[in-house]
């Protein structure tokens, strides 16, 4: 019997049987992989159906491509005309092809856990749409990818909002010109080129004469129209080798690069001066103004950007002090302006000693029903003969370090005022104070605030702190920890001037804020006939983002009922501005906003 069995299984038959078993085994494995792939595909189909995304399937070996109907719909195509990778790459924006191929290659090689790439694709209407494509490779036992499946999401709207916010971070919201941050980058680049190519350049600092009179007599709206008209006039008349920037307020900068000699810079400045002197049409009004212009040359006056700008600024003040409508190039004698700032510093020190400071208060009310939500305490300085604007003395105080004792005075005075009001009226809405980034350089401004609140017996909820994102620019500081300490104690933190800083979005999640204040530059354009739609879309996006992070939104600089109505439609929470009240003294604020509120509560 044994020999019979042995004879039955001849060597050839044994090999055949082994091969048959191996084949069955491979077939079984292939079937399992096929089922795995089919399950992935079914999962993607279901997910894409629910998410309204587009599905795609690709063979890395044959390059065959299969796209779902939804993906075609996103791009506006009716029929599938994309048989393979080459056809798809024809739709990808030329600037994005390299990034796309790199992302695919890395995933196929197993360098990434999944494929992900954001890029632009040509739609049927000729526009490029931004899409986010994600996928996963199906691999055999050796790890070789033989299939990829994935999805596509239309992210065009998000990208457009992101580009708008990035643009505004580097451009002035009112005029659309590059701002001082972008100027600093361009100036440094020009200086580097100057060193390498032995080229000269010039910085022209332009300040409009008597601009304050326009604001005081005709209002800020007219002032804005004038600034827009000036920026348009300058852009139309500048030579090709120059770039225009808005420094802030009524100040503009021209970077002339390259420059032949100083006469070249003087000729451009003369052209600017003459063009501004011509009547300006600002829409509803015609404006007449002039300009004071200061010139600083590289490498003649300075070899670094900061000094070049400072010298141009100094030369501009020399032109203005001569009566305006003039041009001056920097000289060493002009540094007298530094002494003027020293003089202002001396006056600031005396103001602290003589108690010349005062707090004014501007109400913050609900955008829905006008109910008082809080108020912002604002510093004012009068030396007995004149009132010095905060934008003049606060920068000096920050430069010389006086902002620390002045800030402590503000904290102490605000808390004492809150305590007096609570004794008289009972509990009142929180009062906000502004903290300068330099106040966080002291050992612990948070402890100073909490100690003052504790000494008066006030709850921490009585005070709110407003900061700007520049608070966290010092990598060595502990500003975040101090803010966290205040928030944990019950003090509300508000982020001021949102949208004007370079990295507002990136800092927003780092800061322990509960309120976000949209800068007044955005509010001004809400009802502008030519810019209302785009600005309202931007403000709407900011408000929606803030609400998604559970932040309350305050719009500052609200001056008209039209602006209020627009903000109400955009679901803004709180408004602040001249429409409600200008900043007023403590007694007047109490009579206007706290007495009536107290009487209403008593009658209830």
Coordinates of C-alpha atoms in Angstrom, one line a residue:
X1 CA 0.0 0.0 0.0
X2 CA 2.8 2.4 0.9
X3 CA 4.4 1.8 -2.5
X4 CA 1.1 2.5 -4.2
X5 CA 0.8 5.8 -2.4
X6 CA 4.4 6.6 -3.2
X7 CA 3.9 5.8 -6.8
X8 CA 0.8 7.9 -7.0
X9 CA 2.7 11.0 -5.9
X10 CA 5.4 11.1 -8.5
X11 CA 7.9 14.0 -8.2
X12 CA 6.3 15.9 -11.1
X13 CA 2.9 15.6 -9.5
X14 CA 4.3 16.9 -6.1
X15 CA 5.7 20.0 -7.8
X16 CA 2.4 20.6 -9.6
X17 CA 0.5 20.2 -6.4
X18 CA 2.8 22.7 -4.7
X19 CA 2.4 25.1 -7.5
X20 CA -1.3 24.7 -7.4
X21 CA -1.4 25.3 -3.7
X22 CA 0.8 28.4 -4.1
X23 CA -1.4 29.7 -6.8
X24 CA -4.5 29.2 -4.6
X25 CA -2.7 31.0 -1.7
X26 CA -1.7 34.0 -3.9
X27 CA -5.2 34.1 -5.3
X28 CA -6.5 34.2 -1.8
X29 CA -4.2 37.0 -0.8
X30 CA -5.0 38.9 -4.0
X31 CA -8.7 38.5 -3.2
X32 CA -8.1 39.8 0.3
X33 CA -6.2 42.8 -1.0
X34 CA -9.0 43.4 -3.6
X35 CA -11.6 43.3 -0.8
X36 CA -9.5 45.7 1.2
X37 CA -9.2 48.1 -1.7
X38 CA -13.0 47.8 -2.4
X39 CA -13.8 48.5 1.2
X40 CA -11.6 51.6 1.2
X41 CA -13.2 52.7 -2.0
X42 CA -16.7 52.2 -0.6
X43 CA -15.8 54.1 2.5
X44 CA -14.5 57.0 0.4
X45 CA -17.6 56.9 -1.7
X46 CA -19.8 57.2 1.4
X47 CA -17.6 59.8 2.9
X48 CA -17.5 61.9 -0.2
X49 CA -21.3 61.6 -0.7
X50 CA -21.8 63.0 2.8
X51 CA -19.1 65.7 2.6
X52 CA -19.9 66.8 -1.0
X53 CA -16.3 66.3 -1.9
X54 CA -14.9 64.8 -5.1
X55 CA -13.6 61.3 -5.3
X56 CA -10.6 60.1 -7.4
X57 CA -8.8 56.8 -8.0
X58 CA -5.4 56.4 -9.6
X59 CA -3.1 53.6 -10.7
X60 CA 0.5 54.5 -10.1
X61 CA 1.7 51.8 -12.5
X62 CA -0.5 52.4 -15.6
X63 CA -1.2 56.1 -14.7
X64 CA -4.9 55.4 -15.3
X65 CA -7.1 58.0 -13.5
X66 CA -10.7 57.7 -12.6
X67 CA -12.5 60.8 -11.2
X68 CA -16.0 60.9 -9.7
X69 CA -18.9 63.0 -10.9
X70 CA -18.7 65.4 -7.9
X71 CA -15.0 66.3 -8.7
X72 CA -16.0 67.2 -12.3
X73 CA -18.9 69.2 -10.9
X74 CA -16.6 71.2 -8.7
X75 CA -14.5 72.1 -11.7
X76 CA -17.6 72.7 -13.9
X77 CA -17.0 69.9 -16.4
X78 CA -19.9 67.6 -17.5
X79 CA -18.0 64.7 -18.9
X80 CA -14.9 62.8 -17.7
X81 CA -12.1 63.6 -20.1
X82 CA -9.2 62.7 -17.7
X83 CA -8.0 59.3 -18.6
X84 CA -4.6 59.5 -17.0
X85 CA -2.1 61.6 -15.0
X86 CA -0.9 63.6 -18.0
X87 CA -4.4 64.9 -18.7
X88 CA -4.8 65.9 -15.1
X89 CA -1.4 67.7 -15.0
X90 CA -2.5 69.9 -17.9
X91 CA -5.2 71.4 -15.6
X92 CA -2.8 72.0 -12.7
X93 CA -1.5 75.5 -12.4
X94 CA 2.1 75.6 -13.8
X95 CA 3.4 77.1 -10.6
X96 CA 1.9 74.2 -8.5
X97 CA 2.9 71.2 -10.7
X98 CA 6.3 70.7 -8.9
X99 CA 4.7 70.8 -5.4
X100 CA 1.9 68.4 -6.5
X101 CA 4.4 65.9 -8.1
X102 CA 6.6 66.0 -5.0
X103 CA 3.7 65.3 -2.7
X104 CA 2.5 62.3 -4.8
X105 CA 6.1 60.9 -5.1
X106 CA 6.8 61.1 -1.4
X107 CA 3.6 59.2 -0.5
X108 CA 4.2 56.5 -3.2
X109 CA 7.7 56.0 -1.8
X110 CA 6.2 55.6 1.7
X111 CA 7.8 58.8 3.1
X112 CA 4.4 60.1 4.2
X113 CA 1.5 58.5 6.0
X114 CA -0.9 60.0 3.5
X115 CA -1.0 62.2 0.5
X116 CA -2.1 65.8 0.9
X117 CA -1.6 68.9 -1.3
X118 CA -3.2 72.2 -1.8
X119 CA -3.0 73.5 -5.4
X120 CA -4.8 75.3 -8.2
X121 CA -6.7 73.5 -11.0
X122 CA -8.2 75.0 -14.2
X123 CA -12.0 75.1 -14.1
X124 CA -14.2 75.0 -17.2
X125 CA -14.8 78.8 -17.0
X126 CA -11.1 79.6 -17.3
X127 CA -10.6 80.4 -13.6
X128 CA -8.1 78.5 -11.4
X129 CA -9.8 77.0 -8.3
X130 CA -7.9 76.1 -5.2
X131 CA -8.4 72.5 -4.1
X132 CA -7.2 70.4 -1.2
X133 CA -6.5 66.9 -2.4
X134 CA -5.9 64.0 0.0
X135 CA -5.4 60.3 -0.6
X136 CA -4.1 57.0 0.6
X137 CA -2.1 54.4 -1.3
X138 CA -3.1 50.7 -1.3
X139 CA 0.1 48.5 -1.1
X140 CA 0.9 44.9 -1.6
X141 CA 2.8 42.7 0.9
X142 CA 6.1 44.2 -0.3
X143 CA 4.9 47.7 0.4
X144 CA 4.6 48.7 -3.3
X145 CA 1.7 51.0 -4.1
X146 CA -0.6 49.6 -6.8
X147 CA -3.6 51.9 -6.3
X148 CA -4.4 55.3 -4.7
X149 CA -7.8 56.6 -3.7
X150 CA -8.7 60.0 -2.4
X151 CA -10.9 63.0 -2.3
X152 CA -10.8 66.7 -3.4
X153 CA -12.3 69.7 -1.5
X154 CA -12.9 73.1 -3.0
X155 CA -11.0 75.5 -0.8
X156 CA -11.1 78.5 -3.1
X157 CA -13.1 80.7 -0.7
X158 CA -10.9 80.0 2.2
X159 CA -7.8 80.7 0.2
X160 CA -9.3 84.0 -1.1
X161 CA -10.0 85.1 2.5
X162 CA -6.6 84.0 3.6
X163 CA -5.0 86.0 0.7
X164 CA -7.1 89.0 1.7
X165 CA -6.0 88.9 5.3
X166 CA -2.3 88.4 4.3
X167 CA -2.6 91.3 1.9
X168 CA -4.0 93.5 4.6
X169 CA -1.2 92.4 7.0
X170 CA 1.2 94.0 4.6
X171 CA -0.9 96.8 3.1
X172 CA -2.7 99.8 4.4
X173 CA -6.5 99.2 4.6
X174 CA -7.4 102.7 3.6
X175 CA -5.2 103.3 0.5
X176 CA -4.2 99.8 -0.5
X177 CA -0.6 100.8 -0.4
X178 CA 2.2 98.6 1.0
X179 CA 2.6 99.4 4.7
X180 CA 5.7 100.1 6.8
X181 CA 6.2 96.4 7.4
X182 CA 6.6 95.7 3.7
X183 CA 8.6 98.9 3.4
X184 CA 11.1 97.6 5.9
X185 CA 11.5 94.3 4.0
X186 CA 11.9 96.1 0.6
X187 CA 14.4 98.6 2.1
X188 CA 16.6 95.9 3.5
X189 CA 16.5 94.0 0.2
X190 CA 17.4 97.3 -1.6
X191 CA 20.3 97.9 0.8
X192 CA 21.6 94.4 0.2
X193 CA 21.5 94.9 -3.6
X194 CA 23.2 98.3 -3.1
X195 CA 26.1 96.6 -1.4
X196 CA 26.4 93.9 -4.0
X197 CA 26.0 96.1 -7.1
X198 CA 27.5 99.3 -5.8
X199 CA 24.2 101.1 -6.2
X200 CA 22.7 104.1 -4.5
X201 CA 19.2 104.6 -3.2
X202 CA 17.0 107.2 -1.5
X203 CA 14.3 107.2 1.1
X204 CA 11.7 110.1 0.7
X205 CA 9.6 110.8 3.8
X206 CA 6.4 112.7 2.9
X207 CA 4.1 114.4 5.4
X208 CA 1.0 116.3 4.4
X209 CA 0.9 119.9 5.7
X210 CA -2.1 120.9 7.9
X211 CA -3.8 117.6 7.6
X212 CA -5.1 117.8 11.1
X213 CA -7.1 120.9 10.1
X214 CA -9.0 118.7 7.5
X215 CA -9.9 116.2 10.2
X216 CA -10.9 118.8 12.7
X217 CA -13.0 120.9 10.4
X218 CA -14.4 118.4 7.9
X219 CA -14.2 115.2 9.8
X220 CA -12.4 111.9 9.5
X221 CA -14.3 110.8 6.5
X222 CA -13.1 113.8 4.5
X223 CA -9.6 113.2 5.8
X224 CA -9.8 109.6 4.6
X225 CA -11.0 110.7 1.2
X226 CA -8.1 113.1 1.0
X227 CA -5.5 110.4 1.9
X228 CA -6.9 108.2 -0.8
X229 CA -6.7 111.0 -3.4
X230 CA -3.1 111.7 -2.4
X231 CA -2.1 108.1 -2.7
X232 CA -3.7 107.9 -6.2
X233 CA -2.0 111.1 -7.3
X234 CA 1.4 109.9 -6.1
X235 CA 1.1 106.5 -7.7
X236 CA 0.3 108.1 -11.1
X237 CA 3.3 110.4 -11.0
X238 CA 6.1 108.3 -9.6
X239 CA 8.9 107.0 -11.9
X240 CA 9.3 103.3 -12.6
X241 CA 12.3 102.9 -10.3
X242 CA 10.3 103.8 -7.2
X243 CA 7.7 102.3 -4.8
X244 CA 5.2 104.1 -2.6
X245 CA 4.2 103.2 1.0
X246 CA 1.9 104.5 3.6
X247 CA 3.8 105.0 6.9
X248 CA 0.6 105.8 8.8
X249 CA -1.6 108.8 9.4
X250 CA -0.8 111.4 6.8
X251 CA 2.8 110.1 6.2
X252 CA 4.0 108.4 3.1
X253 CA 7.4 106.9 2.1
X254 CA 8.9 106.6 -1.4
X255 CA 11.8 104.2 -1.9
X256 CA 13.9 105.2 -4.9
X257 CA 16.0 102.3 -6.1
X258 CA 18.4 102.5 -7.8
X259 CA 19.3 106.1 -7.9
X260 CA 21.9 107.8 -10.0
X261 CA 22.8 110.7 -7.7
X262 CA 21.2 113.1 -5.2
X263 CA 19.9 115.3 -8.0
X264 CA 17.8 112.3 -9.1
X265 CA 16.2 112.1 -5.6
X266 CA 15.6 115.9 -5.5
X267 CA 13.9 115.8 -8.9
X268 CA 11.5 113.0 -7.8
X269 CA 10.8 114.9 -4.6
X270 CA 10.1 118.1 -6.5
X271 CA 7.7 116.3 -8.8
X272 CA 5.9 114.9 -5.7
X273 CA 5.6 118.3 -4.1
X274 CA 4.2 119.9 -7.3
X275 CA 1.7 117.1 -7.9
X276 CA 0.3 117.3 -4.3
X277 CA 0.0 121.0 -4.6
X278 CA -2.5 120.6 -7.4
X279 CA -6.2 120.5 -6.3
X280 CA -7.2 117.0 -5.2
X281 CA -10.6 115.5 -5.9
X282 CA -11.8 113.4 -2.9
X283 CA -15.2 112.4 -4.2
X284 CA -17.6 114.9 -2.5
X285 CA -14.9 117.6 -2.0
X286 CA -11.9 119.2 -3.6
X287 CA -8.9 119.4 -1.3
X288 CA -5.9 121.8 -1.3
X289 CA -2.8 120.8 0.5
X290 CA 1.0 120.7 0.3
X291 CA 3.7 118.4 1.5
X292 CA 6.9 118.5 3.5
X293 CA 9.5 116.0 2.2
X294 CA 12.6 114.7 3.8
X295 CA 15.4 112.9 1.9
X296 CA 17.9 110.4 3.1
X297 CA 20.5 108.8 0.9
X298 CA 22.3 105.4 0.9
X299 CA 25.2 105.2 1.5
X300 CA 25.8 108.9 2.0
X301 CA 23.6 109.4 5.1
X302 CA 23.4 105.9 6.5
X303 CA 24.1 102.3 5.6
X304 CA 21.2 100.6 7.5
X305 CA 17.5 100.8 7.0
X306 CA 16.5 102.1 10.4
X307 CA 18.9 105.0 10.3
X308 CA 18.0 105.9 6.8
X309 CA 14.3 106.1 7.7
X310 CA 15.1 108.1 10.8
X311 CA 17.2 110.6 8.9
X312 CA 14.5 111.0 6.2
X313 CA 12.0 111.6 9.0
X314 CA 14.3 114.2 10.6
X315 CA 14.7 115.9 7.3
X316 CA 10.9 116.0 6.8
X317 CA 10.5 117.7 10.2
X318 CA 13.1 120.3 9.1
X319 CA 11.0 120.9 6.0
X320 CA 7.8 121.2 8.0
X321 CA 9.4 123.6 10.6
X322 CA 10.4 125.9 7.7
X323 CA 6.8 126.5 7.0
X324 CA 5.9 123.3 5.0
X325 CA 5.6 122.8 1.2
X326 CA 9.4 122.3 1.2
X327 CA 12.1 119.6 0.6
X328 CA 15.1 119.0 2.8
X329 CA 17.9 116.5 2.6
X330 CA 19.3 115.2 5.8
X331 CA 22.2 116.9 7.5
X332 CA 23.8 116.3 10.9
X333 CA 22.4 119.6 12.2
X334 CA 18.9 118.2 11.8
X335 CA 19.3 115.9 14.6
X336 CA 18.0 118.7 16.8
X337 CA 14.7 116.8 16.6
X338 CA 16.2 114.3 19.0
X339 CA 16.5 117.0 21.5
X340 CA 12.9 117.9 21.1
X341 CA 12.0 114.3 22.0
X342 CA 14.2 114.6 25.0
X343 CA 12.3 117.7 25.9
X344 CA 9.0 115.9 25.6
X345 CA 10.4 113.2 27.9
X346 CA 11.3 115.8 30.5
X347 CA 7.8 117.2 30.3
X348 CA 6.4 113.7 30.7
X349 CA 8.4 113.2 33.9
X350 CA 7.1 116.5 35.3
X351 CA 3.5 115.5 34.2
X352 CA 3.8 112.4 36.4
X353 CA 4.9 114.5 39.4
X354 CA 2.3 117.2 38.9
X355 CA -0.6 114.8 38.2
X356 CA -1.3 116.3 34.8
X357 CA -2.8 113.0 33.5
X358 CA -6.5 112.1 33.5
X359 CA -8.6 109.1 32.5
X360 CA -11.4 109.6 30.0
X361 CA -13.9 106.8 29.4
X362 CA -15.6 105.7 26.1
X363 CA -18.7 103.4 26.4
X364 CA -19.0 100.0 24.8
X365 CA -22.6 98.9 24.1
X366 CA -24.5 95.9 22.8
X367 CA -24.9 96.1 19.0
X368 CA -28.3 94.5 19.4
X369 CA -30.1 96.7 22.0
X370 CA -27.6 99.4 23.0
X371 CA -27.2 98.2 26.5
X372 CA -24.0 99.3 28.3
X373 CA -21.5 96.4 28.2
X374 CA -18.5 98.2 29.5
X375 CA -16.1 101.1 28.8
X376 CA -12.5 101.7 27.8
X377 CA -10.3 103.9 29.9
X378 CA -8.2 106.3 27.8
X379 CA -5.2 108.4 28.9
X380 CA -5.3 112.1 28.4
X381 CA -2.5 114.7 29.2
X382 CA -2.9 118.5 29.5
X383 CA 0.0 120.6 30.7
X384 CA -2.2 123.5 31.7
X385 CA -1.9 125.3 28.4
X386 CA -2.5 122.7 25.8
X387 CA -3.6 119.1 25.4
X388 CA -1.0 116.7 24.0
X389 CA -2.4 114.0 21.8
X390 CA -1.7 110.4 23.0
X391 CA -0.1 109.4 19.6
X392 CA 2.6 112.0 20.3
X393 CA 3.5 111.3 23.9
X394 CA 2.8 107.5 24.3
X395 CA 5.5 106.5 21.7
X396 CA 8.0 108.7 23.5
X397 CA 7.0 107.2 26.9
X398 CA 7.5 103.7 25.5
X399 CA 10.9 104.6 24.0
X400 CA 12.2 106.1 27.3
X401 CA 10.6 103.6 29.6
X402 CA 8.2 106.1 31.3
X403 CA 5.3 103.9 30.1
X404 CA 6.0 101.7 33.1
X405 CA 5.2 104.4 35.8
X406 CA 2.5 105.9 33.6
X407 CA 1.0 102.5 33.1
X408 CA 1.0 101.9 36.9
X409 CA -0.8 105.2 37.3
X410 CA -3.4 104.2 34.8
X411 CA -4.0 100.9 36.5
X412 CA -4.2 102.5 40.0
X413 CA -6.5 105.3 38.9
X414 CA -8.8 103.0 36.9
X415 CA -9.2 100.6 39.8
X416 CA -9.9 103.5 42.2
X417 CA -12.4 104.9 39.9
X418 CA -14.2 101.6 39.5
X419 CA -14.3 101.2 43.3
X420 CA -15.9 104.7 43.6
X421 CA -18.5 103.9 41.0
X422 CA -19.4 100.6 42.6
X423 CA -19.8 102.3 46.0
X424 CA -22.2 104.8 44.4
X425 CA -24.0 102.7 41.7
X426 CA -23.5 99.1 42.8
X427 CA -22.1 96.6 40.3
X428 CA -21.2 98.2 37.0
X429 CA -19.9 96.6 33.7
X430 CA -16.2 96.0 33.4
X431 CA -13.8 98.9 32.6
X432 CA -11.0 98.1 30.1
X433 CA -7.4 99.4 30.4
X434 CA -4.7 99.2 27.7
X435 CA -1.4 97.5 28.5
X436 CA 1.7 98.4 26.5
X437 CA 4.0 95.5 25.5
X438 CA 6.7 97.2 27.5
X439 CA 4.7 96.9 30.7
X440 CA 5.2 93.2 30.5
X441 CA 9.0 93.8 30.8
X442 CA 8.5 94.6 34.5
X443 CA 8.8 91.7 37.0
X444 CA 5.1 91.1 37.0
X445 CA 2.4 93.5 35.8
X446 CA -0.2 90.8 36.5
X447 CA 0.7 90.7 40.2
X448 CA 0.6 94.5 40.3
X449 CA -3.0 94.5 38.9
X450 CA -4.2 91.7 41.1
X451 CA -2.7 93.2 44.2
X452 CA -4.4 96.6 43.4
X453 CA -7.8 94.8 42.9
X454 CA -7.4 92.9 46.1
X455 CA -6.5 96.0 48.1
X456 CA -9.7 97.7 47.0
X457 CA -11.9 94.6 47.5
X458 CA -13.0 94.6 43.9
X459 CA -13.8 91.4 42.1
X460 CA -11.4 90.6 39.2
X461 CA -14.4 90.7 36.8
X462 CA -14.6 94.5 37.3
X463 CA -11.5 95.0 35.2
X464 CA -10.7 94.1 31.6
X465 CA -7.3 94.3 29.9
X466 CA -6.7 95.2 26.3
X467 CA -3.5 94.2 24.5
X468 CA -2.1 94.0 21.0
X469 CA -0.5 91.0 19.5
X470 CA 3.0 92.6 19.8
X471 CA 2.8 91.7 23.4
X472 CA 4.1 88.2 22.5
X473 CA 6.9 89.4 20.1
X474 CA 9.5 89.1 22.8
X475 CA 10.6 85.5 22.8
X476 CA 12.4 85.9 26.2
X477 CA 9.4 87.4 28.0
X478 CA 6.7 85.7 30.0
X479 CA 3.8 87.7 28.7
X480 CA 1.7 84.7 27.8
X481 CA 2.1 83.3 31.4
X482 CA 1.1 86.7 32.9
X483 CA -2.0 86.9 30.7
X484 CA -2.9 83.3 31.6
X485 CA -2.5 84.2 35.3
X486 CA -4.9 87.2 34.9
X487 CA -7.4 85.2 32.9
X488 CA -7.3 82.4 35.5
X489 CA -8.0 85.0 38.2
X490 CA -11.1 86.2 36.3
X491 CA -9.9 89.2 34.3
X492 CA -11.2 89.3 30.7
X493 CA -8.5 89.7 28.1
X494 CA -9.3 91.6 24.8
X495 CA -7.1 91.7 21.7
X496 CA -7.0 95.2 20.3
X497 CA -6.4 96.5 16.7
X498 CA -7.1 93.1 15.2
X499 CA -6.2 92.9 11.5
X500 CA -3.4 95.5 11.5
X501 CA -0.6 93.3 12.8
X502 CA 1.6 91.1 10.6
X503 CA 0.7 87.8 12.4
X504 CA -2.7 88.4 13.9
X505 CA -4.0 84.9 12.8
X506 CA -1.0 83.0 14.1
X507 CA -1.0 84.8 17.4
X508 CA -4.8 84.6 18.0
X509 CA -4.7 81.0 19.2
X510 CA -1.7 81.7 21.4
X511 CA -3.3 84.5 23.4
X512 CA -5.8 83.7 26.1
X513 CA -8.3 86.3 24.8
X514 CA -12.1 86.3 25.2
X515 CA -12.8 89.4 23.1
X516 CA -11.5 90.6 19.8
X517 CA -11.6 94.3 18.7
X518 CA -11.8 94.9 15.0
X519 CA -9.6 97.8 14.1
X520 CA -11.4 101.0 13.1
X521 CA -9.8 101.0 9.6
X522 CA -12.0 98.1 8.7
X523 CA -15.2 99.8 10.0
X524 CA -14.6 103.0 8.0
X525 CA -15.0 101.1 4.7
X526 CA -18.1 99.1 5.7
X527 CA -20.5 101.5 4.0
X528 CA -18.2 103.0 1.3
X529 CA -20.0 102.8 -2.0
X530 CA -17.1 101.2 -3.9
X531 CA -15.6 99.0 -1.1
X532 CA -18.6 98.1 1.0
X533 CA -19.1 94.6 -0.4
X534 CA -15.5 93.4 -0.1
X535 CA -15.0 95.0 3.3
X536 CA -18.2 93.5 4.6
X537 CA -17.2 90.1 3.4
X538 CA -13.9 90.5 5.2
X539 CA -15.4 91.7 8.5
X540 CA -18.0 88.9 8.2
X541 CA -15.2 86.4 7.9
X542 CA -13.4 87.8 11.0
X543 CA -16.6 87.8 13.1
X544 CA -17.4 84.2 12.0
X545 CA -13.8 83.1 12.9
X546 CA -14.0 84.8 16.2
X547 CA -17.4 83.3 17.1
X548 CA -16.1 79.8 16.1
X549 CA -13.4 80.3 18.8
X550 CA -16.1 81.5 21.3
X551 CA -14.8 85.1 21.2
X552 CA -17.0 88.2 21.5
X553 CA -16.4 90.8 18.8
X554 CA -16.1 94.6 19.5
X555 CA -16.1 97.0 16.5
X556 CA -14.3 100.2 17.4
X557 CA -14.5 103.5 15.5
X558 CA -18.3 103.2 14.8
X559 CA -19.3 106.7 13.7
X560 CA -22.5 106.4 11.6
X561 CA -25.9 104.6 11.9
X562 CA -25.1 103.0 8.5
X563 CA -22.0 101.4 10.0
X564 CA -24.0 100.2 13.0
X565 CA -26.7 98.6 10.8
X566 CA -24.1 96.9 8.7
X567 CA -22.4 95.5 11.8
X568 CA -25.8 94.3 13.2
X569 CA -26.4 92.3 10.0
X570 CA -22.9 90.8 10.3
X571 CA -23.7 89.6 13.8
X572 CA -21.2 91.8 15.6
X573 CA -21.6 91.7 19.4
X574 CA -20.4 95.1 20.7
X575 CA -19.8 98.5 19.3
X576 CA -17.6 101.5 20.4
X577 CA -17.2 104.9 18.8
X578 CA -18.4 108.4 18.3
X579 CA -21.9 107.2 17.3
X580 CA -22.4 106.3 21.0
X581 CA -20.0 108.8 22.6
X582 CA -16.5 110.3 22.3
X583 CA -14.2 109.6 25.3
X584 CA -15.4 111.8 28.2
X585 CA -14.3 112.6 31.7
X586 CA -15.2 110.3 34.6
X587 CA -18.0 112.6 36.1
X588 CA -19.6 113.1 32.7
X589 CA -19.4 109.4 31.9
X590 CA -21.1 108.5 35.2
X591 CA -23.9 111.0 34.7
X592 CA -24.6 109.9 31.1
X593 CA -24.2 106.2 31.4
X594 CA -24.3 105.0 35.0
X595 CA -26.9 107.2 36.7
X596 CA -29.6 106.3 34.2
X597 CA -28.6 102.7 34.3
X598 CA -28.8 102.7 38.1
X599 CA -32.3 104.4 38.0
X600 CA -33.5 101.8 35.5
X601 CA -32.5 99.0 37.8
X602 CA -34.2 100.7 40.8
X603 CA -37.4 101.0 38.9
X604 CA -37.3 97.4 37.9

